[in-house]
XYZ file of C-alpha atoms in Angstrom:
436
model
C 64.091 53.441 49.149
C 63.703 50.213 47.194
C 66.737 47.912 47.496
C 65.651 44.865 45.467
C 67.941 44.741 42.386
C 65.264 42.941 40.325
C 62.815 45.782 40.933
C 65.471 48.306 39.977
C 66.232 46.421 36.744
C 62.594 46.445 35.686
C 62.189 50.060 36.703
C 65.089 50.961 34.434
C 63.603 48.933 31.572
C 60.235 50.655 31.831
C 61.932 54.056 31.965
C 63.723 53.264 28.673
C 60.423 52.243 27.082
C 58.735 55.425 28.260
C 61.432 57.506 26.621
C 61.058 55.581 23.375
C 57.250 55.962 23.047
C 56.886 59.501 24.422
C 56.743 61.152 20.998
C 54.386 58.474 19.645
C 51.972 58.143 22.529
C 52.039 60.531 25.502
C 49.407 58.540 27.396
C 51.398 55.294 27.016
C 54.540 57.084 28.199
C 52.622 58.512 31.170
C 51.419 55.048 32.198
C 54.967 53.699 32.049
C 56.340 56.699 33.939
C 53.904 56.157 36.782
C 55.042 52.540 37.031
C 58.646 53.769 37.121
C 57.829 56.207 39.938
C 55.951 53.622 41.968
C 58.696 50.999 41.604
C 61.333 53.501 42.724
C 59.628 54.127 46.082
C 56.300 52.312 46.544
C 55.935 53.268 50.215
C 56.672 56.940 49.732
C 54.607 57.288 46.559
C 51.832 55.275 48.145
C 51.677 57.670 51.094
C 51.400 60.623 48.711
C 48.461 58.908 46.973
C 46.848 57.846 50.237
C 47.255 54.067 49.928
C 50.779 52.624 50.384
C 49.441 49.076 50.542
C 47.732 49.350 47.148
C 50.811 50.785 45.454
C 53.010 48.088 46.961
C 50.636 45.333 45.840
C 50.464 46.717 42.302
C 54.263 46.883 42.133
C 54.557 43.273 43.282
C 52.100 42.121 40.632
C 53.873 44.171 37.974
C 57.313 42.761 38.803
C 55.877 39.228 38.882
C 54.462 39.805 35.393
C 57.719 41.192 34.056
C 59.830 38.352 35.452
C 57.647 35.456 34.281
C 59.631 34.885 31.086
C 63.074 35.600 32.528
C 65.797 33.125 31.613
C 68.409 32.723 34.298
C 71.750 34.191 33.355
C 70.438 36.030 30.276
C 69.837 39.767 30.237
C 69.098 41.457 26.904
C 68.219 44.834 28.410
C 64.922 46.675 28.335
C 63.622 44.559 25.430
C 62.993 41.757 27.975
C 60.121 43.749 29.444
C 58.727 45.057 26.154
C 56.185 42.330 25.414
C 54.673 42.141 28.932
C 54.502 45.947 29.073
C 52.733 46.050 25.694
C 50.308 43.380 26.856
C 49.544 45.267 30.058
C 48.991 48.499 28.142
C 46.639 46.760 25.698
C 44.702 45.009 28.474
C 44.123 48.303 30.309
C 43.046 49.941 27.021
C 40.591 47.067 26.505
C 38.808 48.006 29.744
C 38.755 51.666 28.674
C 37.299 50.880 25.234
C 34.735 48.600 26.859
C 33.574 51.408 29.187
C 34.210 49.307 32.268
C 32.968 51.364 35.265
C 36.154 50.581 37.192
C 38.248 52.648 34.752
C 35.801 55.479 34.086
C 38.216 58.017 35.607
C 40.819 57.169 32.960
C 38.620 57.616 29.898
C 39.253 61.386 29.495
C 42.948 60.603 28.904
C 42.266 58.249 25.964
C 41.499 59.880 22.613
C 40.126 56.560 21.421
C 36.897 57.106 23.408
C 34.392 59.964 23.462
C 35.489 61.427 26.815
C 39.047 61.785 25.511
C 37.992 64.197 22.767
C 36.747 67.761 22.886
C 36.231 69.742 26.103
C 36.194 66.673 28.380
C 39.654 65.505 27.293
C 42.512 65.649 29.764
C 46.295 65.498 29.399
C 48.123 62.647 31.166
C 50.569 65.089 32.740
C 47.873 66.751 34.854
C 47.963 66.494 38.644
C 45.040 64.074 38.920
C 46.370 61.385 36.563
C 48.419 59.427 39.179
C 45.490 59.188 41.595
C 43.031 58.247 38.866
C 45.376 55.559 37.569
C 45.827 54.122 41.045
C 42.051 54.052 41.574
C 41.522 52.198 38.294
C 44.293 49.629 38.687
C 43.349 49.021 42.315
C 39.706 48.467 41.308
C 40.679 45.987 38.584
C 43.047 44.216 40.967
C 44.411 40.787 40.056
C 41.971 40.565 37.137
C 43.994 43.076 35.113
C 47.233 41.127 35.492
C 45.582 37.785 34.828
C 44.086 39.162 31.603
C 47.511 40.500 30.683
C 49.116 37.069 31.131
C 46.716 35.585 28.571
C 46.866 38.534 26.184
C 48.330 38.307 22.683
C 49.699 41.473 21.147
C 48.367 41.693 17.587
C 49.923 43.832 14.860
C 47.467 46.566 13.910
C 49.353 48.934 11.594
C 47.124 48.955 8.491
C 49.246 51.587 6.737
C 51.784 48.914 5.765
C 49.633 47.632 2.917
C 51.310 50.209 0.701
C 54.503 48.164 1.047
C 53.194 45.712 -1.578
C 50.645 47.926 -3.339
C 53.104 50.591 -4.511
C 55.453 48.091 -6.238
C 52.416 46.383 -7.803
C 51.254 49.716 -9.234
C 54.742 50.612 -10.477
C 54.995 47.398 -12.523
C 51.324 47.653 -13.636
C 50.348 44.273 -12.224
C 46.835 43.445 -13.444
C 46.091 40.472 -11.194
C 48.054 38.712 -8.451
C 47.981 36.074 -5.776
C 48.890 37.818 -2.510
C 50.797 36.216 0.372
C 51.812 37.865 3.647
C 54.356 36.223 5.945
C 54.207 37.145 9.586
C 50.845 38.899 9.539
C 48.497 38.872 12.505
C 45.235 40.504 11.607
C 45.907 40.227 7.864
C 44.197 43.556 7.120
C 47.075 44.738 4.913
C 46.062 42.014 2.478
C 43.219 44.372 1.471
C 45.489 47.308 0.604
C 44.108 47.801 -2.909
C 40.732 48.547 -1.281
C 42.235 51.480 0.679
C 43.593 54.904 -0.367
C 47.264 55.869 -0.091
C 48.757 59.246 -0.982
C 52.486 59.705 -1.488
C 53.337 63.415 -1.544
C 56.739 64.842 -2.492
C 55.383 68.399 -2.833
C 51.924 69.963 -2.878
C 51.682 69.242 -6.612
C 53.860 66.123 -6.896
C 51.661 63.335 -5.548
C 50.870 59.733 -6.358
C 47.410 58.578 -5.270
C 46.801 54.836 -5.369
C 44.089 52.422 -4.252
C 40.344 52.114 -4.773
C 38.815 53.991 -1.836
C 37.288 57.404 -2.531
C 38.137 59.123 0.748
C 41.570 60.157 2.024
C 43.043 57.555 4.369
C 46.849 57.223 4.478
C 49.385 59.957 3.707
C 53.123 59.406 3.265
C 55.249 62.558 3.160
C 58.102 61.728 0.789
C 61.642 62.967 0.328
C 64.571 61.978 -1.833
C 64.318 61.284 -5.545
C 61.055 62.464 -7.118
C 59.979 59.871 -9.690
C 58.195 60.498 -12.962
C 54.584 60.436 -11.765
C 52.752 60.918 -15.051
C 51.564 58.235 -17.437
C 49.673 55.933 -15.077
C 46.175 54.947 -16.149
C 43.327 55.032 -13.654
C 43.161 51.242 -13.818
C 46.852 51.001 -12.865
C 46.444 53.404 -9.952
C 43.564 51.323 -8.584
C 45.921 48.411 -8.058
C 45.695 44.818 -9.239
C 42.833 42.382 -8.938
C 43.673 40.059 -6.056
C 42.702 36.457 -6.824
C 43.699 35.092 -3.407
C 44.782 36.600 -0.076
C 46.621 34.369 2.370
C 48.498 35.390 5.479
C 50.584 33.297 7.839
C 51.337 33.945 11.487
C 52.556 32.010 14.491
C 49.665 33.355 16.564
C 46.785 32.624 14.243
C 43.961 35.069 14.890
C 40.422 34.899 13.606
C 39.679 37.995 11.562
C 35.985 37.864 12.317
C 34.252 38.043 15.673
C 33.619 40.859 18.131
C 36.055 39.464 20.703
C 38.972 39.512 18.253
C 37.969 42.969 17.004
C 38.047 44.276 20.572
C 41.495 42.835 21.214
C 42.798 44.230 17.939
C 41.488 47.704 18.780
C 42.965 47.566 22.273
C 46.456 47.097 20.823
C 46.220 50.630 19.376
C 47.884 53.184 21.633
C 45.348 55.178 23.601
C 45.982 58.593 22.046
C 45.855 57.446 18.401
C 42.254 57.952 17.392
C 43.103 58.218 13.688
C 44.834 54.831 13.694
C 41.833 53.325 15.475
C 39.459 54.730 12.846
C 41.639 53.387 10.027
C 41.802 49.987 11.720
C 38.010 49.891 11.973
C 37.723 50.792 8.296
C 39.994 47.865 7.486
C 37.903 45.501 9.595
C 34.778 46.756 7.814
C 36.345 45.801 4.471
C 37.000 42.291 5.768
C 33.438 41.962 7.028
C 32.185 43.027 3.584
C 34.348 40.344 1.982
C 32.934 37.708 4.347
C 29.362 38.801 3.637
C 29.954 38.611 -0.112
C 31.439 35.132 0.226
C 28.387 33.976 2.188
C 26.018 35.481 -0.370
C 27.910 33.815 -3.196
C 27.777 30.426 -1.447
C 23.993 30.828 -1.174
C 23.706 31.665 -4.851
C 22.723 35.282 -4.243
C 23.975 37.931 -6.655
C 25.633 41.171 -5.602
C 26.106 44.410 -7.479
C 29.470 45.019 -5.786
C 32.805 43.907 -7.199
C 33.503 40.494 -5.708
C 36.014 40.841 -2.881
C 37.738 37.639 -1.836
C 38.235 37.401 1.953
C 41.663 37.004 3.492
C 42.592 33.681 5.048
C 45.075 33.299 7.891
C 47.073 30.090 8.280
C 49.429 29.058 11.081
C 53.136 29.205 10.292
C 56.313 29.013 12.352
C 58.855 31.473 11.016
C 61.558 31.249 9.918
C 61.547 27.433 9.802
C 58.349 26.795 7.814
C 58.747 29.253 4.908
C 58.710 26.717 2.067
C 55.953 24.591 3.593
C 53.737 27.618 4.144
C 54.291 29.043 0.661
C 53.441 25.691 -0.912
C 49.985 25.805 0.708
C 49.436 29.572 0.377
C 49.834 29.699 -3.408
C 47.322 27.958 -5.733
C 48.446 24.682 -7.270
C 47.684 25.884 -10.793
C 48.280 29.654 -10.762
C 47.451 31.837 -13.744
C 48.828 35.143 -12.455
C 52.023 36.265 -10.641
C 52.553 36.126 -6.883
C 53.400 38.989 -4.570
C 54.793 37.776 -1.239
C 55.686 40.326 1.396
C 56.714 40.797 5.014
C 56.725 43.969 7.116
C 58.590 44.367 10.417
C 58.830 40.606 10.901
C 62.496 39.690 10.532
C 63.453 42.308 13.129
C 62.723 39.600 15.686
C 65.028 37.055 13.973
C 68.665 36.428 14.761
C 71.121 37.058 11.921
C 71.289 33.301 11.290
C 67.492 32.958 11.149
C 67.158 36.030 8.951
C 69.600 34.608 6.405
C 67.846 31.223 6.473
C 64.486 32.906 5.916
C 65.798 34.877 2.934
C 67.500 31.806 1.473
C 64.316 29.726 1.681
C 62.175 32.498 0.199
C 64.523 33.002 -2.761
C 64.839 29.273 -3.386
C 61.069 28.776 -3.412
C 60.403 31.869 -5.555
C 63.041 30.916 -8.140
C 61.793 27.329 -8.436
C 58.151 28.422 -8.578
C 58.793 30.995 -11.293
C 60.709 28.494 -13.431
C 58.004 25.853 -12.997
C 54.975 28.040 -13.702
C 56.607 30.529 -16.085
C 55.184 33.419 -14.076
C 56.898 36.267 -12.194
C 57.243 36.260 -8.409
C 57.732 39.485 -6.447
C 59.066 39.462 -2.906
C 58.626 42.746 -1.039
C 60.212 43.251 2.332
C 59.868 46.260 4.602
C 62.132 45.629 7.561
C 64.372 47.486 10.045
C 68.042 47.799 9.137
C 70.471 45.058 10.036
C 74.233 45.272 10.498
C 75.916 47.019 7.586
C 72.947 49.231 6.735
C 72.490 52.606 8.403
C 68.952 53.963 8.483
C 68.585 57.724 7.929
C 66.448 57.926 11.090
C 66.191 55.631 14.150
C 63.771 52.751 13.672
C 63.186 53.342 9.956
C 62.738 50.352 7.649
C 64.454 49.485 4.392
C 62.019 48.901 1.512
C 63.280 46.278 -0.946
C 61.692 44.527 -3.938
C 63.119 41.296 -5.328
C 61.843 40.046 -8.679
C 62.079 36.492 -9.991
C 61.213 35.724 -13.612
C 62.377 32.315 -14.708
C 66.125 32.230 -14.254
C 66.339 36.025 -13.904
C 66.572 37.703 -10.501
C 66.741 41.390 -9.663
C 66.837 43.218 -6.320
C 65.804 46.876 -6.102
C 66.003 49.128 -3.038
C 63.140 51.633 -3.080
C 64.372 53.579 -0.059
C 63.651 54.025 3.649
C 60.448 54.757 5.524
C 59.071 55.274 9.019
C 57.628 51.975 10.357
C 54.109 53.458 10.167
C 54.773 54.775 6.628
C 54.026 58.376 7.575
C 57.342 59.514 6.040
C 59.648 58.031 3.412
C 62.891 58.870 1.658
C 63.232 57.271 -1.756
C 66.234 56.600 -3.953
C 66.355 55.806 -7.682
C 64.646 52.437 -7.092
C 61.144 53.772 -7.820
C 62.167 54.833 -11.321
C 64.117 51.610 -11.822
C 61.084 49.509 -10.923
C 58.822 51.495 -13.213
C 61.334 51.185 -16.071
C 60.904 47.423 -15.895
C 57.234 47.909 -16.758
C 58.058 50.208 -19.652
C 60.520 47.686 -21.104
C 58.061 44.805 -21.069
């Protein structure tokens, strides 16, 4: 039995992560659970799988990966191992998506590839999964862990675009400058080009965005707002005159290598999310192509779609500096700035500093340019706020118009926006439009 306390600590951390993701991604949970089993008794489990040396070597590499960023004397629990575990999961998925022959035995367990769908698909709790996983990881060897060390986890949840689009529709914004703080891929900056359905009942629905096909569905509870009276132009969302995102880890939105890394960060059983991500990347490629055609003087019959730009920013310290460069010098339309699941990684002190800087900049900007500024935040609860369900995010809109400031809570929603529970804030926000 393993006696090393460091190994036991990491085994416990991975077990906690497996429990957390089990309902979201069974294949991810299964991968973590195998690591937990191997770390508990590498010699015994290795004998069962026919190669104790390979299991032991994999465990040593795994523990080395998990301890690389350890700070002596500081233990914050299982969250310490979250980022390296996510990177390892994404790196392995990258090999699966790329059809690397060394991981061919694992492909039937991943719904994101052809073998993981239909009659060839397998469940990760079958008897062969442990042996197949060992064969794949052994074949990849040190290469897998070296790739993991250099991997950057990129946010890929394209459903969060509704966080800014819904408030924009409710206030009937016609045109805006759009700014995202803390984005990675920046694909939520194209939300008005997608399709979002909010459904309270079978007949009470709000359908917003410009795409024709069904894409994102949010099952809603709580207060049912007055859904009539929107024009088709309002439901399509505003014209976006600029799209700028800022992130510490600046990623290039174009390029096959970045696309592959972005796709690999999707969990291996979530084919629908992968398809929606690829649709978002296709929109960005269309925007790039239109920009190139326009620069060459060629005309296009399509509505001009401005491409998103990603700039480096260090949050929370560089809020004002970033906003000053992200917003046009001589704006003619309001600004919508938003952040989704970003401040969860801030301390309470940093979170308050971030909010203070955002409000200060927005208030000054609105007074100077005599235009409204909307700040939308979709973030996990902090102390003093109890979410109705674990992990849900509070959806808040703050409005700045000259010297006036108003904060409206829309409600709570699942971090992937698949469910939401609204309060009276939706009606309150829409009333502001009606009173204009």
